[in-house]
Short mmCIF file of C-alpha atoms in Angstrom, two decimals:
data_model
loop_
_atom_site.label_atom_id
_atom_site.label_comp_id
_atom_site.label_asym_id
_atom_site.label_seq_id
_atom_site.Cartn_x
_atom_site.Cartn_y
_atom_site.Cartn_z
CA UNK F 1 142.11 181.92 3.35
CA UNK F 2 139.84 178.97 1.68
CA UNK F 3 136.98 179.32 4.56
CA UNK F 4 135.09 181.76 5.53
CA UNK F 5 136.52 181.00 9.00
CA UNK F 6 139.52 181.46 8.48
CA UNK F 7 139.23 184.66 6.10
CA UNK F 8 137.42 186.22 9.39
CA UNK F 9 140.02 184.87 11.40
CA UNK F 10 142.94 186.57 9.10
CA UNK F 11 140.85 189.98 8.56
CA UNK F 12 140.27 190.47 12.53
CA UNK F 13 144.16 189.32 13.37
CA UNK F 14 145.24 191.76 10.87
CA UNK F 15 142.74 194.84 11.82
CA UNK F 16 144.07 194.50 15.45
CA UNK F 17 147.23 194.65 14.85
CA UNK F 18 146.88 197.87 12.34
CA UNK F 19 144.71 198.85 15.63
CA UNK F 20 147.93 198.56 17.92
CA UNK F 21 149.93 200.70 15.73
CA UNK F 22 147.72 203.11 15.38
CA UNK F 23 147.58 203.44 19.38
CA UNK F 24 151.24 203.47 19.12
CA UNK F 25 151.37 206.16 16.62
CA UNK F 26 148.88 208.38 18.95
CA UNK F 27 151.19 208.02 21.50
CA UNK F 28 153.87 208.77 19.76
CA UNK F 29 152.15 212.13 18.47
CA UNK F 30 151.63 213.69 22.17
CA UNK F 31 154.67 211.82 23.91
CA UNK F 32 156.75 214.63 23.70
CA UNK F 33 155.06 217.37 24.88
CA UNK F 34 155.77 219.31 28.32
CA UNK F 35 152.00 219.53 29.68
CA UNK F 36 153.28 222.45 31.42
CA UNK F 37 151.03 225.60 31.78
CA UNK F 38 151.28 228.32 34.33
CA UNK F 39 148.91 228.54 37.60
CA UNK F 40 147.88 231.58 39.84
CA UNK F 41 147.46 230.37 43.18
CA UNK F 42 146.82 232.81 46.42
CA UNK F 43 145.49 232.07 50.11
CA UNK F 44 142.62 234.35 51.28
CA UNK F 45 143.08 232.79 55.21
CA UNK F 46 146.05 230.44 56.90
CA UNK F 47 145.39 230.03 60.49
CA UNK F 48 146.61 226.76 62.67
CA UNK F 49 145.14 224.98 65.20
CA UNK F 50 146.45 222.87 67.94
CA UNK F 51 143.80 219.41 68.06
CA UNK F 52 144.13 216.61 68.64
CA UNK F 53 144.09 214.67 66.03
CA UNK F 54 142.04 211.97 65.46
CA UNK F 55 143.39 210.04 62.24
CA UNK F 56 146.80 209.17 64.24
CA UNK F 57 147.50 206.13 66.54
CA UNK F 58 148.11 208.51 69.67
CA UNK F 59 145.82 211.20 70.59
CA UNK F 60 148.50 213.57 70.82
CA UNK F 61 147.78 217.40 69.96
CA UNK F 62 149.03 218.46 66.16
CA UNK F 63 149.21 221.53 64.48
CA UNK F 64 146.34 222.20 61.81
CA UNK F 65 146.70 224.26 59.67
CA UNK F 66 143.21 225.84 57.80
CA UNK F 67 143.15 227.61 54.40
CA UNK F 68 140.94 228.92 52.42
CA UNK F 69 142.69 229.41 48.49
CA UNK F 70 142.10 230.90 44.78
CA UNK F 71 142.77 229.32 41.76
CA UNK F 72 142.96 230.92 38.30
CA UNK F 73 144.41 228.20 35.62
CA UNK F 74 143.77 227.51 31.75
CA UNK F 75 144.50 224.00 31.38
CA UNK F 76 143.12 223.68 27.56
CA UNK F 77 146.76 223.20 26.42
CA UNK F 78 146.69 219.79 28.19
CA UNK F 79 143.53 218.11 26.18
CA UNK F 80 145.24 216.41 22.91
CA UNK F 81 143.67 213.42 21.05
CA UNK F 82 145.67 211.42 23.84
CA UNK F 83 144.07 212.96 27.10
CA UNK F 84 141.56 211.37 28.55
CA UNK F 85 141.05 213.34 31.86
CA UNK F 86 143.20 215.09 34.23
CA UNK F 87 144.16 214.85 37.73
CA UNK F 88 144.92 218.21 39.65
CA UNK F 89 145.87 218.43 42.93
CA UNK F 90 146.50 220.77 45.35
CA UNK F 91 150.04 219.80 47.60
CA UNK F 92 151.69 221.54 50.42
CA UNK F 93 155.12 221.30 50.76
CA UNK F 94 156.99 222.41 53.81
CA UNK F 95 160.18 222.28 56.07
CA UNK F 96 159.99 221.33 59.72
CA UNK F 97 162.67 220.32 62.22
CA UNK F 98 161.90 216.40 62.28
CA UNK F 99 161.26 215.99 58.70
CA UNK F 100 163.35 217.64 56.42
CA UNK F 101 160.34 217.56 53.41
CA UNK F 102 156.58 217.22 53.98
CA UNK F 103 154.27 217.08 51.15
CA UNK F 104 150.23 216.98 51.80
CA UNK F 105 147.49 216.85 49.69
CA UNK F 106 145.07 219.35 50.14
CA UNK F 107 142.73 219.43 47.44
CA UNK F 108 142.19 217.66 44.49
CA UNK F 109 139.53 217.71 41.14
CA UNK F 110 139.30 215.49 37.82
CA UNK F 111 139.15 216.75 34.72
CA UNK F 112 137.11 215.06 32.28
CA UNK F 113 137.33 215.20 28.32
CA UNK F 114 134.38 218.08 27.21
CA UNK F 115 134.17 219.54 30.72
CA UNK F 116 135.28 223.02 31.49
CA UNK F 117 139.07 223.68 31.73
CA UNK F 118 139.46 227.19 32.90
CA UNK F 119 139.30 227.63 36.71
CA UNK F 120 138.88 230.33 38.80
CA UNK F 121 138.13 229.76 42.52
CA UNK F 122 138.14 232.00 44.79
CA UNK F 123 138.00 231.07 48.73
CA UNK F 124 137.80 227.56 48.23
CA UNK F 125 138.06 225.57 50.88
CA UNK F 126 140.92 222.40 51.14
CA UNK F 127 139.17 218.99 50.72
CA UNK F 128 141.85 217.29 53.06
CA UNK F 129 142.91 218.20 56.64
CA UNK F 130 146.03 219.68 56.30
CA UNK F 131 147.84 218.26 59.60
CA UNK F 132 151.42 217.98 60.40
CA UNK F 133 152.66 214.95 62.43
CA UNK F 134 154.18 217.63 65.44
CA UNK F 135 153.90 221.17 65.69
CA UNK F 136 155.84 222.07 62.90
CA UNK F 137 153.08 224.29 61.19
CA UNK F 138 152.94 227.21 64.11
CA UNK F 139 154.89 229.86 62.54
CA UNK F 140 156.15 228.19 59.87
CA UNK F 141 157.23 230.88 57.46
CA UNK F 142 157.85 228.93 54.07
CA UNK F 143 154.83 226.64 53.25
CA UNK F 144 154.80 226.28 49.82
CA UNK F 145 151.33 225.52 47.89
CA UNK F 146 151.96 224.18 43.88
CA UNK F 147 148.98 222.69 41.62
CA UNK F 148 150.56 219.29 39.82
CA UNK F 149 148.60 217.10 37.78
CA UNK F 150 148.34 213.76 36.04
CA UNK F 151 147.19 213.36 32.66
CA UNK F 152 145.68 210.16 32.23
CA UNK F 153 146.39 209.30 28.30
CA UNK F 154 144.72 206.63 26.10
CA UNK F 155 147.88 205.10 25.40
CA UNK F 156 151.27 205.60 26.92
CA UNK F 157 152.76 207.04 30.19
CA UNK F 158 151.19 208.51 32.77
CA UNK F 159 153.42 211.56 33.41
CA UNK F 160 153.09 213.96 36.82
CA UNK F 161 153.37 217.65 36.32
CA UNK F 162 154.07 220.31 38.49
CA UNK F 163 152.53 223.68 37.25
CA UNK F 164 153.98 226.88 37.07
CA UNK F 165 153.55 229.20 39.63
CA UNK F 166 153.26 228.74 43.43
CA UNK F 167 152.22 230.28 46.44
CA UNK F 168 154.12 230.35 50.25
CA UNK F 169 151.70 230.77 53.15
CA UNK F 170 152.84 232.35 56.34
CA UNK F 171 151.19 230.77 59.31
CA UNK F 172 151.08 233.20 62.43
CA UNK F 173 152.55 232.17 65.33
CA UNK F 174 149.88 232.05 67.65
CA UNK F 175 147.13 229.09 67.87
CA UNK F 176 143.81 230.12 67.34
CA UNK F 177 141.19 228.78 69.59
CA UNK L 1 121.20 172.79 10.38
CA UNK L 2 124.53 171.79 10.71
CA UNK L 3 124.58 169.92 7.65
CA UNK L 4 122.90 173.17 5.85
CA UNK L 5 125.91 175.31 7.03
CA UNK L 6 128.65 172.23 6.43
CA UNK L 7 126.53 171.97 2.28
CA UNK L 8 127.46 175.53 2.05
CA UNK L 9 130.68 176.27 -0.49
CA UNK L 10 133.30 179.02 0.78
CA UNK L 11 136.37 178.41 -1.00
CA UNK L 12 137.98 180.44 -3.49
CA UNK L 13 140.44 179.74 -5.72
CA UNK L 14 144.33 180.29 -5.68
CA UNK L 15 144.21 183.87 -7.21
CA UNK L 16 140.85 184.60 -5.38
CA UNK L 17 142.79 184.14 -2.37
CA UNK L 18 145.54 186.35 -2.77
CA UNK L 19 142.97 188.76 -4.55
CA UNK L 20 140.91 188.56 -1.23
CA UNK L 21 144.41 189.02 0.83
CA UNK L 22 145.31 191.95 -1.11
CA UNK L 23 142.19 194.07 -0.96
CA UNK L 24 141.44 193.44 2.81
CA UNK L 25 145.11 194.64 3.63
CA UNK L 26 144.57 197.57 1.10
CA UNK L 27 141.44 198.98 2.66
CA UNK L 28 142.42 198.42 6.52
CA UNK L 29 145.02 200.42 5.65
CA UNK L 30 144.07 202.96 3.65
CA UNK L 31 141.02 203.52 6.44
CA UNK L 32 143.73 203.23 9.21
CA UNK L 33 145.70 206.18 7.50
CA UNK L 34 142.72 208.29 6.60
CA UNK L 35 141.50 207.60 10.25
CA UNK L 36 144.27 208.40 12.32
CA UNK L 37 144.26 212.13 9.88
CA UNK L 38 140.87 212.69 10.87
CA UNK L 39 140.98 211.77 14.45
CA UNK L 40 144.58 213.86 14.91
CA UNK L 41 142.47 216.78 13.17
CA UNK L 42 139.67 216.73 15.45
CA UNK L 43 141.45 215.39 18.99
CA UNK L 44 139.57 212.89 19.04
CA UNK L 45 141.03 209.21 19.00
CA UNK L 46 137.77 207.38 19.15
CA UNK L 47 137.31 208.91 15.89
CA UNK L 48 139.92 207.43 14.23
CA UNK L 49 138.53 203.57 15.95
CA UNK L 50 135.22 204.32 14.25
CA UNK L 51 137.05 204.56 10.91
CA UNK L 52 139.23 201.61 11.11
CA UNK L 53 136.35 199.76 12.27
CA UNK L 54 134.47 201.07 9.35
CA UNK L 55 137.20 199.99 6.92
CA UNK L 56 137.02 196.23 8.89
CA UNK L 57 133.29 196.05 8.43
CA UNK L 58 134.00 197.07 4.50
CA UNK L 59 136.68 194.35 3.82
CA UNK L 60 134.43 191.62 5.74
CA UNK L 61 131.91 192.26 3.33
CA UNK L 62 134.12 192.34 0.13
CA UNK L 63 136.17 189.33 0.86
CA UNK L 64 134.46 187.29 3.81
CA UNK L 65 131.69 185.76 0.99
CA UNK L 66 133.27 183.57 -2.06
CA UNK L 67 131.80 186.44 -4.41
CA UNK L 68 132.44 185.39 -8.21
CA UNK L 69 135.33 187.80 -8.69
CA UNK L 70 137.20 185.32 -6.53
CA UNK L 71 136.52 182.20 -8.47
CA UNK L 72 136.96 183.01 -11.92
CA UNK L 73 140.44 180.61 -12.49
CA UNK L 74 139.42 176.72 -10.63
CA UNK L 75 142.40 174.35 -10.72
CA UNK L 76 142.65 172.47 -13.79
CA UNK L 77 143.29 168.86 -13.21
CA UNK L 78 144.38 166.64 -15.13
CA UNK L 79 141.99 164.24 -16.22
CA UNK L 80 142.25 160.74 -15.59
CA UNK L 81 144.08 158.12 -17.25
CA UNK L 82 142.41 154.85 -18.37
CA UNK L 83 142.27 152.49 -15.80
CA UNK L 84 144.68 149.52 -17.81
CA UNK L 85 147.81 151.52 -17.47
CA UNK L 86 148.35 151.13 -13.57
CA UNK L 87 148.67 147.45 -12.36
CA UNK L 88 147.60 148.42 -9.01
CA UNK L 89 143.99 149.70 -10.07
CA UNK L 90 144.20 146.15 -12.31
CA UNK L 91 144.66 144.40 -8.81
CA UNK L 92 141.73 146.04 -7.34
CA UNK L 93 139.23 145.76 -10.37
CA UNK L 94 140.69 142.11 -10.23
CA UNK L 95 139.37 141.65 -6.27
CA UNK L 96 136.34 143.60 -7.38
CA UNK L 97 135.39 141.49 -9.84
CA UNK L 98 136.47 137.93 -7.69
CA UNK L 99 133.86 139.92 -4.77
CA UNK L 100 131.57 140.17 -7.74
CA UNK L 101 131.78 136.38 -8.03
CA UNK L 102 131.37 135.53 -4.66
CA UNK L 103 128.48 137.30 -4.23
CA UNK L 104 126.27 136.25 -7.84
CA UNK L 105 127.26 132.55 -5.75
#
């Protein structure tokens, strides 16, 4: 503390660590809460397609499935002093007789601090082919579609959240061409 | 330029030290507490970085130059004692004094 040096060098050690436990104490202050809020989700079309597809080693035909979906979601109650964007994604989630779970991403959208959090699509259209590794999505009765997200804090963990509220597609049973 | 900045006094004395210590501490913290109250009130945590940086810039200025406040109690020393009473400072005057010699030869 007898130089100037070493006054800076005491005055910036101590401001960062006052600076850590601040951080700490923010995420202490949000690292209890749920996140949870409830989600409408509907399907306006589900048809499946037998292609061939493309993205796998073999050339073999797979089922397709195509949907078009709404949204309607407030997800205000997520933004705290701790958020700084969220993740949302769209994930099906399905039975078939070679797999006992499959989960695929069909959609997904970042939320940004200051941008709009209430959503309301209607029709949208998945960003992600939605194909099964067989044929498992002809007629496939129990196809479950659930919004989760990941909020992306300043400080602390980075928890996944399923929302509340799903939706089950029925596929038909025929292919259409 | 060197030698300006090296000519330059920053010390402070004993008290203006822990003076300095005690105010920079004080107003990091008290900005660090008012901060992180005004940033939880208005969700916004850069907020409460802007304040703490605020109360950084503050002490820098209040305790980074030797103002006067920090200087008003030097060290005292003792002043010092006539050179016959140590035999040692004798023995040197005595050398001094032969070098003295040799060189008036």
């Amino acid at each position: 503390m007898n130089t100037f040096l070493s006054r800076l060098n005491t005055i910036f050690a101590f401001t960062l660590s006052v600076m850590a436990a601040l951080t700490f104490g923010c995420f202490l202050s949000t690292a209890f809460k749920e996140n949870k809020t409830a989600v409408d989700i509907g399907t306006t079309k589900a048809v499946v397609k037998n292609v061939p597809n493309f993205a796998a080693s073999t050339r073999d035909r797979n089922d397709l499935g195509q949907i078009a979906f709404d949204l309607h979601t407030e997800l205000s109650s997520l933004f705290n002093w701790n958020t700084k964007q969220l993740f949302l994604y769209l994930t099906a989630e399905y039975e078939t007789k070679s797999n006992k779970l499959n989960q695929v991403v069909l959609w997904d959208k970042i939320i940004r601090r200051g941008e709009t959090t209430k959503l309301d699509f209607k029709s949208m259209n998945t960003k992600y082919y939605f194909f099964d590794d067989g044929n498992g999505l002809k007629g496939n009765q129990n196809v479950t579609l659930t919004l989760s997200w990941n909020v992306i804090p300043n400080a602390g963990t980075l928890p996944r959240i399923q929302g509340e509220g799903s939706y089950i597609i029925q596929f038909p049973d025929e292919y259409k061409q | 330029m060197l030698k300006l900045f090296k000519s330059w006094t920053t010390h402070m004395d004993y008290k203006g030290q822990k003076l300095a210590e005690q105010l920079f501490q004080a107003i990091i913290i008290l900005f660090a507490v008012v901060g992180f109250i005004w940033g939880y009130m208005c969700e916004q945590f850069v907020q409460t970085m802007y304040v703490l940086g605020a109360g950084f810039v503050l002490s820098c200025i209040l305790t980074l130059p030797p103002w006067p406040m920090y200087r008003r109690s030097p060290i005292e020393w003792l002043k010092p004692r006539p050179e016959e009473n140590s035999e040692d400072i004798s023995k040197d005057k005595d050398k001094k004094q032969i070098k003295k010699k040799s060189k008036s030869k």
